PDB file of C-alpha atoms and ligand atoms in Angstrom:
ATOM      1  CA  MET J   1      -9.607  13.587 -14.711  1.00  0.00           C
ATOM      2  CA  SER J   2      -6.676  13.807 -17.061  1.00  0.00           C
ATOM      3  CA  LEU J   3      -3.388  12.645 -15.677  1.00  0.00           C
ATOM      4  CA  ILE J   4      -0.334  14.865 -16.110  1.00  0.00           C
ATOM      5  CA  VAL J   5       2.910  13.182 -15.116  1.00  0.00           C
ATOM      6  CA  THR J   6       6.157  15.116 -14.626  1.00  0.00           C
ATOM      7  CA  HIS J   7       9.417  13.201 -14.918  1.00  0.00           C
ATOM      8  CA  ARG J   8      11.921  13.488 -12.055  1.00  0.00           C
ATOM      9  CA  PRO J   9      14.300  10.548 -12.662  1.00  0.00           C
ATOM     10  CA  SER J  10      15.820   8.683  -9.716  1.00  0.00           C
ATOM     11  CA  PRO J  11      18.982   6.574 -10.125  1.00  0.00           C
ATOM     12  CA  ASN J  12      17.661   4.079  -7.570  1.00  0.00           C
ATOM     13  CA  PHE J  13      16.356   1.104  -9.555  1.00  0.00           C
ATOM     14  CA  ASN J  14      17.448  -2.132 -11.194  1.00  0.00           C
ATOM     15  CA  ALA J  15      15.954  -4.869 -13.396  1.00  0.00           C
ATOM     16  CA  ARG J  16      12.725  -6.638 -12.450  1.00  0.00           C
ATOM     17  CA  LYS J  17      12.901 -10.381 -11.748  1.00  0.00           C
ATOM     18  CA  ALA J  18       9.144 -10.978 -11.840  1.00  0.00           C
ATOM     19  CA  PRO J  19       6.088  -9.704 -13.704  1.00  0.00           C
ATOM     20  CA  VAL J  20       4.012  -6.927 -12.117  1.00  0.00           C
ATOM     21  CA  SER J  21       1.105  -8.209 -10.006  1.00  0.00           C
ATOM     22  CA  ILE J  22       0.969  -5.851  -6.994  1.00  0.00           C
ATOM     23  CA  LEU J  23       0.390  -2.118  -6.435  1.00  0.00           C
ATOM     24  CA  VAL J  24       1.876  -0.837  -3.145  1.00  0.00           C
ATOM     25  CA  LEU J  25       0.687   2.464  -1.668  1.00  0.00           C
ATOM     26  CA  HIS J  26       2.866   4.393   0.804  1.00  0.00           C
ATOM     27  CA  TYR J  27       3.006   7.668   2.638  1.00  0.00           C
ATOM     28  CA  THR J  28       6.338   9.492   2.567  1.00  0.00           C
ATOM     29  CA  GLY J  29       6.407  10.085   6.343  1.00  0.00           C
ATOM     30  CA  MET J  30       8.670  13.132   6.093  1.00  0.00           C
ATOM     31  CA  GLU J  31       8.190  16.776   6.992  1.00  0.00           C
ATOM     32  CA  THR J  32       7.895  18.020   3.395  1.00  0.00           C
ATOM     33  CA  GLY J  33       7.293  16.552  -0.026  1.00  0.00           C
ATOM     34  CA  GLU J  34      10.487  18.096  -1.356  1.00  0.00           C
ATOM     35  CA  ALA J  35      12.575  16.411   1.366  1.00  0.00           C
ATOM     36  CA  ALA J  36      10.975  13.085   0.491  1.00  0.00           C
ATOM     37  CA  ILE J  37      11.556  13.523  -3.252  1.00  0.00           C
ATOM     38  CA  GLU J  38      15.207  14.446  -2.665  1.00  0.00           C
ATOM     39  CA  ARG J  39      15.683  11.318  -0.581  1.00  0.00           C
ATOM     40  CA  LEU J  40      13.959   9.117  -3.194  1.00  0.00           C
ATOM     41  CA  CYS J  41      16.417  10.470  -5.793  1.00  0.00           C
ATOM     42  CA  ASP J  42      19.546  10.292  -3.587  1.00  0.00           C
ATOM     43  CA  PRO J  43      21.900   7.458  -4.590  1.00  0.00           C
ATOM     44  CA  GLU J  44      23.194   7.341  -1.001  1.00  0.00           C
ATOM     45  CA  ALA J  45      19.693   6.675   0.364  1.00  0.00           C
ATOM     46  CA  GLY J  46      19.127   3.729  -1.990  1.00  0.00           C
ATOM     47  CA  VAL J  47      15.332   4.101  -1.985  1.00  0.00           C
ATOM     48  CA  SER J  48      12.840   5.122  -4.647  1.00  0.00           C
ATOM     49  CA  ALA J  49       9.315   4.623  -5.935  1.00  0.00           C
ATOM     50  CA  HIS J  50       7.805   4.672  -9.386  1.00  0.00           C
ATOM     51  CA  TYR J  51       5.607   7.661  -8.548  1.00  0.00           C
ATOM     52  CA  VAL J  52       5.186  10.427  -5.993  1.00  0.00           C
ATOM     53  CA  VAL J  53       1.825  12.149  -5.576  1.00  0.00           C
ATOM     54  CA  GLU J  54       2.150  15.566  -3.967  1.00  0.00           C
ATOM     55  CA  GLU J  55      -0.367  17.194  -1.648  1.00  0.00           C
ATOM     56  CA  ASP J  56      -1.805  19.368  -4.430  1.00  0.00           C
ATOM     57  CA  GLY J  57      -2.286  16.303  -6.642  1.00  0.00           C
ATOM     58  CA  ALA J  58       0.798  16.771  -8.856  1.00  0.00           C
ATOM     59  CA  VAL J  59       2.209  13.436 -10.045  1.00  0.00           C
ATOM     60  CA  LEU J  60       5.949  12.820 -10.489  1.00  0.00           C
ATOM     61  CA  GLN J  61       7.457   9.739 -12.116  1.00  0.00           C
ATOM     62  CA  LEU J  62      10.847   8.734 -10.693  1.00  0.00           C
ATOM     63  CA  VAL J  63      11.326   5.237 -12.125  1.00  0.00           C
ATOM     64  CA  ALA J  64       9.965   3.625 -15.318  1.00  0.00           C
ATOM     65  CA  GLU J  65       7.283   1.006 -14.674  1.00  0.00           C
ATOM     66  CA  SER J  66       9.382  -1.567 -16.522  1.00  0.00           C
ATOM     67  CA  ASP J  67      12.146  -1.185 -13.904  1.00  0.00           C
ATOM     68  CA  ARG J  68      12.340  -2.362 -10.281  1.00  0.00           C
ATOM     69  CA  ALA J  69      12.043   0.591  -7.888  1.00  0.00           C
ATOM     70  CA  TRP J  70      13.184   0.230  -4.275  1.00  0.00           C
ATOM     71  CA  HIS J  71      10.135   1.034  -2.129  1.00  0.00           C
ATOM     72  CA  ALA J  72       8.968  -2.197  -0.519  1.00  0.00           C
ATOM     73  CA  GLY J  73      11.970  -3.698   1.296  1.00  0.00           C
ATOM     74  CA  MET J  74      11.673  -6.793   3.479  1.00  0.00           C
ATOM     75  CA  GLY J  75       8.255  -8.401   3.568  1.00  0.00           C
ATOM     76  CA  ALA J  76       5.887 -10.416   1.392  1.00  0.00           C
ATOM     77  CA  TRP J  77       2.366 -10.488   0.006  1.00  0.00           C
ATOM     78  CA  ALA J  78       0.448 -13.587  -1.062  1.00  0.00           C
ATOM     79  CA  GLY J  79       3.660 -15.609  -0.953  1.00  0.00           C
ATOM     80  CA  ARG J  80       5.590 -13.190  -3.155  1.00  0.00           C
ATOM     81  CA  LYS J  81       8.785 -12.235  -1.301  1.00  0.00           C
ATOM     82  CA  ASP J  82      10.521  -9.932  -3.771  1.00  0.00           C
ATOM     83  CA  VAL J  83       7.745  -7.365  -3.671  1.00  0.00           C
ATOM     84  CA  ASN J  84       9.899  -4.737  -5.407  1.00  0.00           C
ATOM     85  CA  SER J  85      10.212  -7.010  -8.449  1.00  0.00           C
ATOM     86  CA  ALA J  86       6.479  -7.791  -8.482  1.00  0.00           C
ATOM     87  CA  SER J  87       5.086  -4.331  -7.841  1.00  0.00           C
ATOM     88  CA  ILE J  88       4.616  -0.727  -8.773  1.00  0.00           C
ATOM     89  CA  GLY J  89       5.069   1.671  -5.850  1.00  0.00           C
ATOM     90  CA  ILE J  90       3.348   5.012  -5.259  1.00  0.00           C
ATOM     91  CA  GLU J  91       4.611   7.349  -2.524  1.00  0.00           C
ATOM     92  CA  ILE J  92       1.905   9.736  -1.319  1.00  0.00           C
ATOM     93  CA  VAL J  93       3.260  12.903   0.301  1.00  0.00           C
ATOM     94  CA  ASN J  94       1.999  12.885   3.898  1.00  0.00           C
ATOM     95  CA  GLY J  95       3.810  13.384   7.199  1.00  0.00           C
ATOM     96  CA  GLY J  96       2.396  10.172   8.575  1.00  0.00           C
ATOM     97  CA  HIS J  97       2.409   9.021  12.190  1.00  0.00           C
ATOM     98  CA  GLU J  98       5.607  10.915  13.027  1.00  0.00           C
ATOM     99  CA  PHE J  99       4.022  14.213  11.987  1.00  0.00           C
ATOM    100  CA  GLY J 100       0.547  13.844  13.490  1.00  0.00           C
ATOM    101  CA  LEU J 101      -1.030  11.698  10.756  1.00  0.00           C
ATOM    102  CA  PRO J 102      -2.485  14.588   8.745  1.00  0.00           C
ATOM    103  CA  ALA J 103      -5.543  13.999   6.572  1.00  0.00           C
ATOM    104  CA  PHE J 104      -4.967  13.373   2.863  1.00  0.00           C
ATOM    105  CA  ALA J 105      -6.080  16.262   0.667  1.00  0.00           C
ATOM    106  CA  ALA J 106      -9.008  15.589  -1.670  1.00  0.00           C
ATOM    107  CA  ALA J 107      -7.048  16.662  -4.781  1.00  0.00           C
ATOM    108  CA  GLN J 108      -4.234  14.321  -3.791  1.00  0.00           C
ATOM    109  CA  ILE J 109      -6.578  11.352  -3.418  1.00  0.00           C
ATOM    110  CA  GLU J 110      -8.178  12.129  -6.786  1.00  0.00           C
ATOM    111  CA  SER J 111      -4.711  11.950  -8.368  1.00  0.00           C
ATOM    112  CA  VAL J 112      -3.873   8.706  -6.539  1.00  0.00           C
ATOM    113  CA  ILE J 113      -7.100   7.218  -7.926  1.00  0.00           C
ATOM    114  CA  ALA J 114      -6.474   8.449 -11.484  1.00  0.00           C
ATOM    115  CA  LEU J 115      -2.866   7.219 -11.424  1.00  0.00           C
ATOM    116  CA  SER J 116      -3.838   3.857  -9.913  1.00  0.00           C
ATOM    117  CA  ARG J 117      -6.598   3.321 -12.480  1.00  0.00           C
ATOM    118  CA  ASP J 118      -4.107   4.118 -15.215  1.00  0.00           C
ATOM    119  CA  ILE J 119      -1.608   1.587 -13.797  1.00  0.00           C
ATOM    120  CA  LEU J 120      -4.318  -1.073 -13.344  1.00  0.00           C
ATOM    121  CA  SER J 121      -5.387  -0.611 -16.972  1.00  0.00           C
ATOM    122  CA  ARG J 122      -1.880  -1.482 -18.154  1.00  0.00           C
ATOM    123  CA  HIS J 123      -0.873  -4.328 -15.786  1.00  0.00           C
ATOM    124  CA  PRO J 124      -2.556  -7.563 -14.654  1.00  0.00           C
ATOM    125  CA  ILE J 125      -2.953  -6.484 -11.019  1.00  0.00           C
ATOM    126  CA  ALA J 126      -6.008  -8.127  -9.417  1.00  0.00           C
ATOM    127  CA  PRO J 127      -8.126  -6.078  -6.969  1.00  0.00           C
ATOM    128  CA  ASP J 128      -6.602  -8.031  -4.059  1.00  0.00           C
ATOM    129  CA  GLY J 129      -3.131  -7.050  -5.270  1.00  0.00           C
ATOM    130  CA  VAL J 130      -3.684  -3.396  -4.287  1.00  0.00           C
ATOM    131  CA  ILE J 131      -2.106  -3.128  -0.838  1.00  0.00           C
ATOM    132  CA  GLY J 132      -0.566  -0.777   1.691  1.00  0.00           C
ATOM    133  CA  HIS J 133       3.078  -1.001   2.689  1.00  0.00           C
ATOM    134  CA  SER J 134       1.934  -2.069   6.183  1.00  0.00           C
ATOM    135  CA  ASP J 135       0.095  -5.064   4.682  1.00  0.00           C
ATOM    136  CA  MET J 136       3.297  -6.604   3.296  1.00  0.00           C
ATOM    137  CA  ALA J 137       5.549  -5.544   6.212  1.00  0.00           C
ATOM    138  CA  PRO J 138       3.348  -5.545   9.362  1.00  0.00           C
ATOM    139  CA  ASP J 139       6.375  -5.735  11.681  1.00  0.00           C
ATOM    140  CA  ARG J 140       8.051  -2.607  10.279  1.00  0.00           C
ATOM    141  CA  LYS J 141       5.579  -0.340   8.545  1.00  0.00           C
ATOM    142  CA  GLN J 142       2.395   1.621   9.312  1.00  0.00           C
ATOM    143  CA  ASP J 143       1.903   3.376   5.975  1.00  0.00           C
ATOM    144  CA  PRO J 144      -0.204   4.638   4.299  1.00  0.00           C
ATOM    145  CA  GLY J 145      -1.900   4.678   7.717  1.00  0.00           C
ATOM    146  CA  GLU J 146      -5.384   4.368   9.154  1.00  0.00           C
ATOM    147  CA  ARG J 147      -6.575   7.698   7.712  1.00  0.00           C
ATOM    148  CA  PHE J 148      -6.020   6.527   4.141  1.00  0.00           C
ATOM    149  CA  PRO J 149      -9.424   6.357   2.354  1.00  0.00           C
ATOM    150  CA  TRP J 150      -9.373   2.753   1.092  1.00  0.00           C
ATOM    151  CA  ALA J 151     -13.174   2.667   0.748  1.00  0.00           C
ATOM    152  CA  ARG J 152     -13.087   5.729  -1.506  1.00  0.00           C
ATOM    153  CA  LEU J 153     -10.445   4.070  -3.713  1.00  0.00           C
ATOM    154  CA  ALA J 154     -12.418   0.825  -3.920  1.00  0.00           C
ATOM    155  CA  ALA J 155     -15.546   2.763  -4.926  1.00  0.00           C
ATOM    156  CA  ALA J 156     -13.469   4.101  -7.839  1.00  0.00           C
ATOM    157  CA  GLY J 157     -12.324   0.598  -8.820  1.00  0.00           C
ATOM    158  CA  VAL J 158      -8.981   0.537  -7.001  1.00  0.00           C
ATOM    159  CA  GLY J 159      -8.669  -2.385  -4.568  1.00  0.00           C
ATOM    160  CA  LEU J 160     -11.328  -4.241  -2.586  1.00  0.00           C
ATOM    161  CA  TRP J 161     -13.490  -2.974   0.234  1.00  0.00           C
ATOM    162  CA  PRO J 162     -16.231  -5.404   1.277  1.00  0.00           C
ATOM    163  CA  ALA J 163     -19.425  -3.574   2.293  1.00  0.00           C
ATOM    164  CA  ALA J 164     -20.598  -3.723   5.918  1.00  0.00           C
ATOM    165  CA  ASP J 165     -23.239  -6.309   4.946  1.00  0.00           C
ATOM    166  CA  ALA J 166     -20.956  -8.338   2.643  1.00  0.00           C
ATOM    167  CA  PRO J 167     -20.882 -12.149   2.933  1.00  0.00           C
ATOM    168  CA  CYS J 168     -18.709 -13.288   5.821  1.00  0.00           C
ATOM    169  CA  ALA J 169     -16.711 -16.517   5.934  1.00  0.00           C
ATOM    170  CA  ILE J 170     -16.463 -18.262   9.310  1.00  0.00           C
ATOM    171  CA  VAL J 171     -12.936 -17.737  10.634  1.00  0.00           C
ATOM    172  CA  ASP J 172     -11.752 -20.602  12.841  1.00  0.00           C
ATOM    173  CA  ASP J 173      -8.081 -19.693  12.800  1.00  0.00           C
ATOM    174  CA  VAL J 174      -7.228 -16.002  12.487  1.00  0.00           C
ATOM    175  CA  GLY J 175      -3.609 -16.593  11.417  1.00  0.00           C
ATOM    176  CA  SER J 176      -4.583 -18.975   8.623  1.00  0.00           C
ATOM    177  CA  ALA J 177      -7.293 -16.620   7.372  1.00  0.00           C
ATOM    178  CA  LEU J 178      -4.922 -13.639   7.297  1.00  0.00           C
ATOM    179  CA  LYS J 179      -2.334 -15.754   5.500  1.00  0.00           C
ATOM    180  CA  ALA J 180      -4.933 -16.798   2.934  1.00  0.00           C
ATOM    181  CA  ILE J 181      -5.787 -13.119   2.366  1.00  0.00           C
ATOM    182  CA  GLY J 182      -2.089 -12.469   1.676  1.00  0.00           C
ATOM    183  CA  TYR J 183      -0.549 -11.325   4.983  1.00  0.00           C
ATOM    184  CA  PRO J 184       2.954 -12.738   5.573  1.00  0.00           C
ATOM    185  CA  VAL J 185       2.170 -14.549   8.838  1.00  0.00           C
ATOM    186  CA  GLY J 186       5.108 -16.794   9.722  1.00  0.00           C
ATOM    187  CA  ALA J 187       8.368 -17.008  11.580  1.00  0.00           C
ATOM    188  CA  ALA J 188       9.201 -13.293  11.399  1.00  0.00           C
ATOM    189  CA  ILE J 189       5.646 -11.932  11.607  1.00  0.00           C
ATOM    190  CA  SER J 190       3.277 -12.841  14.449  1.00  0.00           C
ATOM    191  CA  VAL J 191      -0.488 -13.210  14.134  1.00  0.00           C
ATOM    192  CA  ASP J 192      -0.912 -10.162  16.410  1.00  0.00           C
ATOM    193  CA  GLN J 193       1.230  -8.018  14.088  1.00  0.00           C
ATOM    194  CA  ALA J 194      -0.797  -9.146  11.063  1.00  0.00           C
ATOM    195  CA  VAL J 195      -4.073  -8.472  12.939  1.00  0.00           C
ATOM    196  CA  MET J 196      -2.841  -4.944  13.663  1.00  0.00           C
ATOM    197  CA  ALA J 197      -1.996  -4.342   9.986  1.00  0.00           C
ATOM    198  CA  PHE J 198      -5.408  -5.737   9.012  1.00  0.00           C
ATOM    199  CA  GLN J 199      -7.154  -3.400  11.480  1.00  0.00           C
ATOM    200  CA  ARG J 200      -5.157  -0.419  10.195  1.00  0.00           C
ATOM    201  CA  ARG J 201      -6.560  -1.179   6.766  1.00  0.00           C
ATOM    202  CA  PHE J 202     -10.046  -2.626   7.302  1.00  0.00           C
ATOM    203  CA  ARG J 203     -11.261  -1.945  10.878  1.00  0.00           C
ATOM    204  CA  THR J 204      -9.719   1.315  12.022  1.00  0.00           C
ATOM    205  CA  SER J 205     -11.867   2.024  15.118  1.00  0.00           C
ATOM    206  CA  ARG J 206      -9.364   0.161  17.293  1.00  0.00           C
ATOM    207  CA  ILE J 207      -5.881  -0.880  16.160  1.00  0.00           C
ATOM    208  CA  ASP J 208      -4.557  -3.050  18.969  1.00  0.00           C
ATOM    209  CA  GLY J 209      -3.734  -6.420  17.400  1.00  0.00           C
ATOM    210  CA  VAL J 210      -6.564  -8.125  19.343  1.00  0.00           C
ATOM    211  CA  ALA J 211      -8.783 -10.295  17.162  1.00  0.00           C
ATOM    212  CA  ASP J 212     -12.077  -9.312  18.826  1.00  0.00           C
ATOM    213  CA  ALA J 213     -15.453 -10.415  17.441  1.00  0.00           C
ATOM    214  CA  GLU J 214     -15.778  -7.422  15.116  1.00  0.00           C
ATOM    215  CA  THR J 215     -12.247  -7.878  13.743  1.00  0.00           C
ATOM    216  CA  ARG J 216     -12.870 -11.618  13.178  1.00  0.00           C
ATOM    217  CA  ALA J 217     -16.081 -10.835  11.315  1.00  0.00           C
ATOM    218  CA  ARG J 218     -14.268  -8.280   9.158  1.00  0.00           C
ATOM    219  CA  ILE J 219     -11.476 -10.800   8.452  1.00  0.00           C
ATOM    220  CA  GLY J 220     -14.225 -13.206   7.349  1.00  0.00           C
ATOM    221  CA  GLN J 221     -15.624 -10.628   4.923  1.00  0.00           C
ATOM    222  CA  VAL J 222     -12.231  -9.797   3.412  1.00  0.00           C
ATOM    223  CA  PHE J 223     -11.350 -13.505   3.215  1.00  0.00           C
ATOM    224  CA  ALA J 224     -14.607 -14.119   1.320  1.00  0.00           C
ATOM    225  CA  ALA J 225     -13.881 -11.240  -1.081  1.00  0.00           C
ATOM    226  CA  TYR J 226     -10.208 -12.023  -1.826  1.00  0.00           C
ATOM    227  CA  ARG J 227      -9.249 -14.540  -4.475  1.00  0.00           C
ATOM    228  CA  HIS J 228      -5.550 -15.148  -4.998  1.00  0.00           C
TER     229      HIS J 228
HETATM  230 ZN1  LIG C   1       6.238   2.799   2.709  1.00  0.00          ZN
END
């Protein structure tokens, strides 16, 4: 599909301090797209993203890719702590958990894929650098949520999704394996919190932070597929 981008500049950005290596996907988590866009452009709110994808698939650009948008906040991925400096952020209009976790519209996902492919063609972001906000901030964030179609994106070349019969590494220590994948397990983030974020992304049938046999096997598959 062709990608039409409408400019809606936000004042909320500053200079990058690192090259781009991560793509962070979010949901807006507000009642309407317009409310979210207003907030992302409000200097008082102090938040932004490079792009917003609306429910009908319309794409808005708020911040230039060369600048540092303010979407990630506290957290880390694969040892990178200033995720805003190292990433491009896409906000996907969706009410999220607070508004009943509505399904993502097909047209919206098609635009997210087209936009992501466009971004990946212009920046050295490895497949394992495509993450959800909850992956880099498991203690604070749940977005884009367990209804987000990661497998569909991976099938289109955006991010990794090991198949059900993919090779599986043996996981002795769950915390170490999640850390090796990129999760910020450490002083501020417990293994249980990281397991919950992992389940929200890769094993959505039960999101309880318990590393059961199925979760451990899935961690082994993702560990085998990820190369930082
Ligand atoms: Zn977010």
